[in-house]
Coordinates of C-alpha atoms in Angstrom, one line a residue:
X260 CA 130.8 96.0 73.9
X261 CA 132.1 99.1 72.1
X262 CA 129.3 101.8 72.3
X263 CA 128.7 103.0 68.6
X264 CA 128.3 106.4 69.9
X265 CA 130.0 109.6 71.9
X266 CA 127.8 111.8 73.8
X267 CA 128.8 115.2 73.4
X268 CA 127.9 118.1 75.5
X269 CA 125.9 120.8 73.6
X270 CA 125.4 124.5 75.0
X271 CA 121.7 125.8 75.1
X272 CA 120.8 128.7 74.8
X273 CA 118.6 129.9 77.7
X274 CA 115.6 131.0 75.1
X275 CA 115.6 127.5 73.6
X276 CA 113.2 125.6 75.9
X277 CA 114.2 122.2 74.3
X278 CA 117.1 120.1 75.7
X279 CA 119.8 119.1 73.6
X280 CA 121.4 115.8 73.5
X281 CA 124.0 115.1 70.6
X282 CA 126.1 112.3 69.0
X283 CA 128.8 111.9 67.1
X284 CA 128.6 108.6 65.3
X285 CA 131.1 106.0 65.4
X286 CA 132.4 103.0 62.4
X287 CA 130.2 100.5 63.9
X288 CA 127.3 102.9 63.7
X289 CA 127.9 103.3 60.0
X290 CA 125.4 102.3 57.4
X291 CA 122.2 102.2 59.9
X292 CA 119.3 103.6 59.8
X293 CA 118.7 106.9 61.4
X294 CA 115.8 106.0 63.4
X295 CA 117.1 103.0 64.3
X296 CA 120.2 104.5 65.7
X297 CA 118.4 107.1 68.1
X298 CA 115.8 104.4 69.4
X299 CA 119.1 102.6 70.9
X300 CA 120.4 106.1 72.0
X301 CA 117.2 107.5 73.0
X302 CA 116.3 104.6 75.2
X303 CA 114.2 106.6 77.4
X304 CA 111.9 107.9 75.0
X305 CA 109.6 105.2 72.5
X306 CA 110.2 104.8 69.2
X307 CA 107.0 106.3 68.3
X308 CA 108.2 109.8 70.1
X309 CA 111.8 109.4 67.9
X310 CA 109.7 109.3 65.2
X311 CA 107.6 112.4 65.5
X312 CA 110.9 114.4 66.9
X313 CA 112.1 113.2 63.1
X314 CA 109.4 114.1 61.3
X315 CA 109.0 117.8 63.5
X316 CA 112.5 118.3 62.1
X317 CA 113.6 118.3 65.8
X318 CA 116.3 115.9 64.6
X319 CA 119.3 117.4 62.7
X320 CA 122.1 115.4 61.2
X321 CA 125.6 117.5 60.4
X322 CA 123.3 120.2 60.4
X323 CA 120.4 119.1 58.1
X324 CA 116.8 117.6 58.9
X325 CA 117.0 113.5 57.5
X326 CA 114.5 111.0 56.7
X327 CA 114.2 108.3 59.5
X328 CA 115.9 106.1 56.4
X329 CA 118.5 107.8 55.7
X330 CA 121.4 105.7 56.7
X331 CA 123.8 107.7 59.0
X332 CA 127.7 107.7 57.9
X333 CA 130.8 107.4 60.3
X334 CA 131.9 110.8 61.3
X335 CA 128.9 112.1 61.2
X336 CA 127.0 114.5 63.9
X337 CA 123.3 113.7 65.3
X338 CA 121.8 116.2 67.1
X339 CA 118.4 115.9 68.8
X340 CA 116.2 119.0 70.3
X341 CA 113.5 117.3 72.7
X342 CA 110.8 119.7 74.0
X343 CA 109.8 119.6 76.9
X344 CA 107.1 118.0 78.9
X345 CA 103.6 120.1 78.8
X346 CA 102.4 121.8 81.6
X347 CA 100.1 120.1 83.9
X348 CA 96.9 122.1 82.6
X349 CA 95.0 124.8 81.5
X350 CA 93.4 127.8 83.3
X351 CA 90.1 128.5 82.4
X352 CA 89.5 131.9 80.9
X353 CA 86.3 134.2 80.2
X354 CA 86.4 134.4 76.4
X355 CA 83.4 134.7 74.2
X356 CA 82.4 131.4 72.4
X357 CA 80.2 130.9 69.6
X358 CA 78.1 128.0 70.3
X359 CA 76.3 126.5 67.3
X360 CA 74.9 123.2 69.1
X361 CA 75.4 121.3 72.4
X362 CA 73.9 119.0 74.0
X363 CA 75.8 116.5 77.5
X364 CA 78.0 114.6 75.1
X365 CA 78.9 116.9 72.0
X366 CA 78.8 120.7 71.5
X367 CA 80.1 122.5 68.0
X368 CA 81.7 126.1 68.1
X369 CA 82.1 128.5 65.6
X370 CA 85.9 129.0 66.6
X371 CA 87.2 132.7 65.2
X372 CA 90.2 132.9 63.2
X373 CA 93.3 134.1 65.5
X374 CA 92.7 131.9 68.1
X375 CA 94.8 128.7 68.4
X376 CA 92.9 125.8 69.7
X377 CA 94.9 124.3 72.3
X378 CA 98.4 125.4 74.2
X379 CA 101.8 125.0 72.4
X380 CA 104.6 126.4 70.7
X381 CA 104.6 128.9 72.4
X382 CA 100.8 130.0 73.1
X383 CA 99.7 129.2 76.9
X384 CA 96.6 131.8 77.0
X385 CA 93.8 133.1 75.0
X386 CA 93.5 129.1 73.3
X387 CA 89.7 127.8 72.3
X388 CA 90.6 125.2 75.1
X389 CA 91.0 127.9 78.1
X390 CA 87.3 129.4 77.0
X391 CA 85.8 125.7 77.0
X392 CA 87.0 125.4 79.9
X393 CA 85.0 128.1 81.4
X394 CA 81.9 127.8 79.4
X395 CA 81.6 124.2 80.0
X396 CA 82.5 124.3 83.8
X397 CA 86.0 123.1 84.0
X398 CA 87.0 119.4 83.3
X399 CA 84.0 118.3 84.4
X400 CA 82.1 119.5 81.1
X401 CA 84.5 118.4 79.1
X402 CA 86.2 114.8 77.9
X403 CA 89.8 114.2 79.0
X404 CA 90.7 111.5 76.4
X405 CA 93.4 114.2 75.1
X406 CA 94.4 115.4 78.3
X407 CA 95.4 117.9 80.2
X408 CA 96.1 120.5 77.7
X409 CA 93.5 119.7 75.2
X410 CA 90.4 118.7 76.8
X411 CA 87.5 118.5 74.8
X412 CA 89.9 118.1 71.5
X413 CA 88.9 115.1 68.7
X414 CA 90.5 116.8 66.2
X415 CA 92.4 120.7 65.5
X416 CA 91.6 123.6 63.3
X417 CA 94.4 126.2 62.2
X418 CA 95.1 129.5 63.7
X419 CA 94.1 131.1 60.9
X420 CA 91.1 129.5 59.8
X421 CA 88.1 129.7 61.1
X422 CA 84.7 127.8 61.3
X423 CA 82.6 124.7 63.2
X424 CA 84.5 122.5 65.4
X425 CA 83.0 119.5 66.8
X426 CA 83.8 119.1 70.7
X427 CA 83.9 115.5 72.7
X428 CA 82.0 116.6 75.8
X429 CA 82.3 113.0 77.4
X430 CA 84.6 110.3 77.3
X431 CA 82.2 108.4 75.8
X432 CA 81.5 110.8 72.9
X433 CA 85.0 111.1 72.3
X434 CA 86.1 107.7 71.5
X435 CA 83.2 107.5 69.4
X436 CA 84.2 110.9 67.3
X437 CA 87.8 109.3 67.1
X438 CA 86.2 106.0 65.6
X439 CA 84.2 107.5 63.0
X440 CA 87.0 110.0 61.9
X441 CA 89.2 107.1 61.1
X442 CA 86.5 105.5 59.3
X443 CA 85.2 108.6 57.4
X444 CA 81.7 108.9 58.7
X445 CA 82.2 113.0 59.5
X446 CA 81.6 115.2 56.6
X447 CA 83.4 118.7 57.0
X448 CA 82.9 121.6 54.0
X449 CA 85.2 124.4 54.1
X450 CA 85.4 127.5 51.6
X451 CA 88.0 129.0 50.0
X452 CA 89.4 131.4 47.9
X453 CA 92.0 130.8 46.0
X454 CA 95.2 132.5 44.1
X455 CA 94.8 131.0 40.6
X456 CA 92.7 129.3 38.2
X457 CA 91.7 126.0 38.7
X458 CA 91.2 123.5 35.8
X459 CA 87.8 122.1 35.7
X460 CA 84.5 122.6 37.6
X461 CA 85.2 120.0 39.9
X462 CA 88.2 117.7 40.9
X463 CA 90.0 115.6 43.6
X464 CA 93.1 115.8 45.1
X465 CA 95.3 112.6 45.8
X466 CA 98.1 113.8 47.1
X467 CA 100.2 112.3 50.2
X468 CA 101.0 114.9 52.8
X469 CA 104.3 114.9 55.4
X470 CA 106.5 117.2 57.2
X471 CA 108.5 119.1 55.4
X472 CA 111.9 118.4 56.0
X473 CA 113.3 121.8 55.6
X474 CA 110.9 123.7 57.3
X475 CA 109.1 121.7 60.4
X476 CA 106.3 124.3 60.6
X477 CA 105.3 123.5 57.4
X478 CA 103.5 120.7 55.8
X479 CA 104.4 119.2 51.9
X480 CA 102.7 117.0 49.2
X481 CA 106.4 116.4 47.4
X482 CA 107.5 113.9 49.2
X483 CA 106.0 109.9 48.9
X484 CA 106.2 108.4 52.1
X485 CA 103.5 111.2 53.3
X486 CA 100.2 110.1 54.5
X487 CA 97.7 109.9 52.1
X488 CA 95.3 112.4 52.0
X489 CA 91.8 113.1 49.6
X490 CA 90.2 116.2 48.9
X491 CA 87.2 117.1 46.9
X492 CA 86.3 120.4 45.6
X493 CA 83.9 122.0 43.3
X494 CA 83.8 126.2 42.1
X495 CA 81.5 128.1 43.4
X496 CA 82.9 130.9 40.9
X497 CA 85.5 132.5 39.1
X498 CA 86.4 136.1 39.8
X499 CA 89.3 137.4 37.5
X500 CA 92.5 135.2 38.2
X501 CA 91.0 133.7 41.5
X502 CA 88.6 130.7 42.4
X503 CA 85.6 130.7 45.0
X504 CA 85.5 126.4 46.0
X505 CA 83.9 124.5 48.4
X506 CA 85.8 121.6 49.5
X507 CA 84.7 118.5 51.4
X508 CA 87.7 116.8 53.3
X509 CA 87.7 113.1 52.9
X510 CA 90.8 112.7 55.4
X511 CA 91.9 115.7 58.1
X512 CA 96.1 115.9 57.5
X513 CA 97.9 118.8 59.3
X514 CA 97.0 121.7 56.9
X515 CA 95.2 119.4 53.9
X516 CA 93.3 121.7 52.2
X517 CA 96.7 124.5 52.1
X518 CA 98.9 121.9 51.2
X519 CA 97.1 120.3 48.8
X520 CA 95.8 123.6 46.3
X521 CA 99.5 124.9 46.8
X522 CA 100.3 121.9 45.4
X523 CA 98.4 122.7 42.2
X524 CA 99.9 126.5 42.4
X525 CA 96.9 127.8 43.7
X526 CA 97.4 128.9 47.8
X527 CA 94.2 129.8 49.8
X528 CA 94.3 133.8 49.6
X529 CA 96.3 135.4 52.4
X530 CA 98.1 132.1 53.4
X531 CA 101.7 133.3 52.7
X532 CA 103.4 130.5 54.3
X533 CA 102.1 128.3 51.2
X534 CA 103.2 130.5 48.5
X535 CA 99.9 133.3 48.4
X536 CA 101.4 137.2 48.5
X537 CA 100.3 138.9 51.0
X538 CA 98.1 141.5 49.0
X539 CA 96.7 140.3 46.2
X540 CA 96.4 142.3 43.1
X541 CA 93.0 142.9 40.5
X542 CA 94.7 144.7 37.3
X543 CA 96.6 147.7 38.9
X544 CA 94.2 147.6 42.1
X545 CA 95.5 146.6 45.4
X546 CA 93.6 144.5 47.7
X547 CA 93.4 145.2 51.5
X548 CA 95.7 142.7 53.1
X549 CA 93.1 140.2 54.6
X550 CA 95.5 139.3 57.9
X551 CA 94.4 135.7 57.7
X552 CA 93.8 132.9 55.7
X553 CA 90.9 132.9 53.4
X554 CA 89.5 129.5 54.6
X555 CA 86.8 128.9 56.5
X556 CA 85.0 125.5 58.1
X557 CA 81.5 125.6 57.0
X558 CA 79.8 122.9 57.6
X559 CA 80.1 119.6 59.6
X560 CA 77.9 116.8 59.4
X561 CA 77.8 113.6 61.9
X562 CA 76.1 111.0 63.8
X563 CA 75.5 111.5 67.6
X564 CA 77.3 109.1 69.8
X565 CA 74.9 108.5 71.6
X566 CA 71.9 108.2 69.7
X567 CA 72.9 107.6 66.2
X568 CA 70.8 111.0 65.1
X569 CA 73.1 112.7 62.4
X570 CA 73.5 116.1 63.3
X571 CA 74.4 119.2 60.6
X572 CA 76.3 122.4 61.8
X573 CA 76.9 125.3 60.2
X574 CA 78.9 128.3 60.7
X575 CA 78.4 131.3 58.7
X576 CA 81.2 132.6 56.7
X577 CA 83.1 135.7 58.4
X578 CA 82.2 139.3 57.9
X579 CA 85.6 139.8 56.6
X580 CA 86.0 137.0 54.3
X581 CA 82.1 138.3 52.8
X582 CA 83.0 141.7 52.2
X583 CA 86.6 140.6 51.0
X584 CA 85.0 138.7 48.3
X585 CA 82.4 141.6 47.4
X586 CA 85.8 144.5 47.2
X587 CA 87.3 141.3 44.9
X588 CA 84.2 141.3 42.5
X589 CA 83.8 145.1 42.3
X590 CA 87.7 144.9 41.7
X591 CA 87.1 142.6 39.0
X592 CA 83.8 143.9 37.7
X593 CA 81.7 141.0 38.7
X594 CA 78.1 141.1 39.0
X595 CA 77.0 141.8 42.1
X596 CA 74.1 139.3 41.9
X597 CA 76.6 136.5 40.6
X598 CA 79.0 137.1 44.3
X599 CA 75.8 136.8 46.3
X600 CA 74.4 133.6 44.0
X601 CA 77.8 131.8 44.9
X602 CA 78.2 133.1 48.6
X603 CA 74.0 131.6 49.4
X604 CA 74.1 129.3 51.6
X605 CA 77.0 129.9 53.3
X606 CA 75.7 133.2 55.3

C-alpha cells in the first residue's frame, strides 16, 4: 500500500521545547479530513490528544491553524508541534495561602491574582499547587485524581483573576466535585467591571466558546462548533461609560466570563488580551493602569462530598480592585454612598 504521506524532517529551534513532526500530503490523501489524517499519522498519540493539539493551534497546515474538518488538499504541508511530556511533579514551596474553609476532604482558598494555579507554559515555580503542597503536607493532603502536576485541582482560575477556589482534598471528594460540576450543582459569583455599557439590568449570555484559531492563547465566542457556555449577570451600578456586574457562571469554559462580555464589546477592565486598553479613561482623566484583570471569584456555593451539608465561601474583593472602583467614581463624580451601596457584601 502507497503511504498517503512523506515525513519530512523539520529543524527546531533549541528554545522551542515542542517536537516537530511534519507531512507533506500526498493525491490519495486529498479530500480527507484533517483529523482524520493525523490520527493515521499520529498513531502513537489518541485521537483525543490530536484533537486538543488541533484546537491549541499546535497544528498548522501550509502555515495556518485549521479546523479538524477542514479537508486537507494534495500538495499541501501539515505540520504538528507536540509538547512535551510534564514533569514528574511539583516541589512544595512556602508561600502564603489564604484559607477560607477546610476541613479532611475539601478546603477553599482565596487564590491572589498573579499566581497561576498549576505548572505550564512555561511556569514551574511560585503556582497555587506548589503552596498546597506545603500547607497541606505533600500528596498526602491532597487528591491525585489530576496528577502529578495539579494535585488538589477540580477545576482552574486565571492568572489574573483572583478569588475562592474549591480544592479536592481526597480522592473521594474529588470525583464527587467533578460530578456535580458537570451536573451544575456548584454556584460560583464573580464581579466585574466592565469597559462599556451594558443593555438592560440583567441578562444572559448564550454564547458557544472554542479556541481561537488564530491565536491559541486565546479563547472566542465567533465560532459555532464551540462548547456551549451560559452566563448570568445582573449590574450592581453604572459609573460613567463602565458597568459594576455580578455574574453567576452556569458552565466553567476556559475564560467564560472574558470571552463572553467581549463578545458584547464590553472586556472586563484591564483584560487587554480581550479588547480592554490598558488605561482606561474618565473624560480627560487617566486611570492608574490596574496590572490585572478586574475580575474577581466571589463566592462559591456547594454541597459537601461527604455529608451533603452545602457549604458558602466567600472571598472578599481585593484592596486594589476596591480602591480602583472608588478613584473610578470620584473620576466620574459618583456618590460616594452609591460605590459603597453596590460594593456591600462583597467586602
Amino acid at each position: 500500500m502507497q503511504r498517503q504521506a512523506k515525513m519530512r524532517e523539520i529543524s527546531k529551534p533549541e528554545a522551542d521545547p515542542c517536537a516537530q513532526d511534519g507531512f507533506e500530503v500526498g493525491k490519495e490523501a486529498g479530500g480527507q479530513r484533517l483529523d482524520r489524517f493525523l490520527a493515521t499519522h499520529l498513531s502513537d498519540i489518541s485521537r483525543t490528544h490530536v484533537q486538543t493539539l488541533i484546537d491549541e493551534g499546535r497544528v498548522l497546515v501550509n502555515g495556518r491553524a485549521k479546523k479538524p474538518s477542514y479537508k486537507l488538499a494534495a500538495g499541501e504541508t501539515v505540520e504538528v508541534k507536540i509538547p512535551p511530556p510534564p514533569l514528574p511533579g511539583v516541589e512544595a514551596e512556602n508561600i502564603p495561602l489564604d484559607i477560607l474553609y477546610q476541613d479532611a476532604d475539601v478546603a477553599v482558598v482565596n487564590k491572589p491574582a498573579g499566581m497561576i494555579v498549576h505548572p505550564g507554559a512555561g511556569a514551574d515555580s511560585g503556582t497555587l499547587v506548589a503552596a498546597l503542597l506545603h500547607w497541606f503536607d505533600g500528596g498526602r493532603g491532597l487528591s491525585m485524581v489530576g496528577g502529578p502536576l495539579r494535585p488538589g485541582i477540580v477545576y482552574r482560575i486565571d492568572k489574573g483573576t483572583s478569588g475562592a477556589l474549591l480544592i479536592a482534598r481526597t480522592d473521594m471528594a474529588h470525583l464527587k466535585l467533578v460530578e456535580d460540576f458537570r451536573e451544575r450543582r456548584i454556584q460560583k459569583t464573580y464581579v466585574a467591571l466592565l469597559h462599556g455599557k451594558l443593555k438592560g439590568e440583567s441578562g444572559r449570555i448564550e454564547l458557544p466558546i472554542s479556541r481561537d484559531l488564530g491565536r491559541r492563547s486565546r479563547m472566542t465566542a465567533r465560532r459555532r462548533e464551540g462548547r456551549e457556555a451560559r452566563t448570568d449577570w445582573k449590574i450592581r451600578m453604572r459609573i460613567g461609560n463602565f458597568s459594576l456586574i455580578e455574574a453567576d457562571l452556569h458552565t466553567g469554559r476556559t475564560h467564560q466570563i472574558r470571552v463572553h462580555f467581549s463578545a458584547l464589546a464590553c472586556p472586563v477592565v484591564g483584560d487587554t488580551v480581550y479588547g480592554a486598553p490598558r488605561q482606561e479613561r474618565v473624560g480627560n482623566e487617566r486611570m492608574p493602569v490596574l496590572e490585572r484583570n478586574f475580575l474577581h471569584a466571589a463566592r462559591i456555593a456547594f454541597m459537601h462530598p461527604r455529608s451533603g451539608k452545602r457549604i458558602e465561601c466567600r472571598a472578599p474583593l481585593p484592596s486594589e480592585l476596591v480602591f480602583y472602583v472608588q478613584g473610578l467614581g470620584r473620576a466620574a463624580s459618583a456618590e460616594a454612598n452609591a460605590i459603597d451601596a453596590a460594593l456591600r457584601g462583597f467586602l
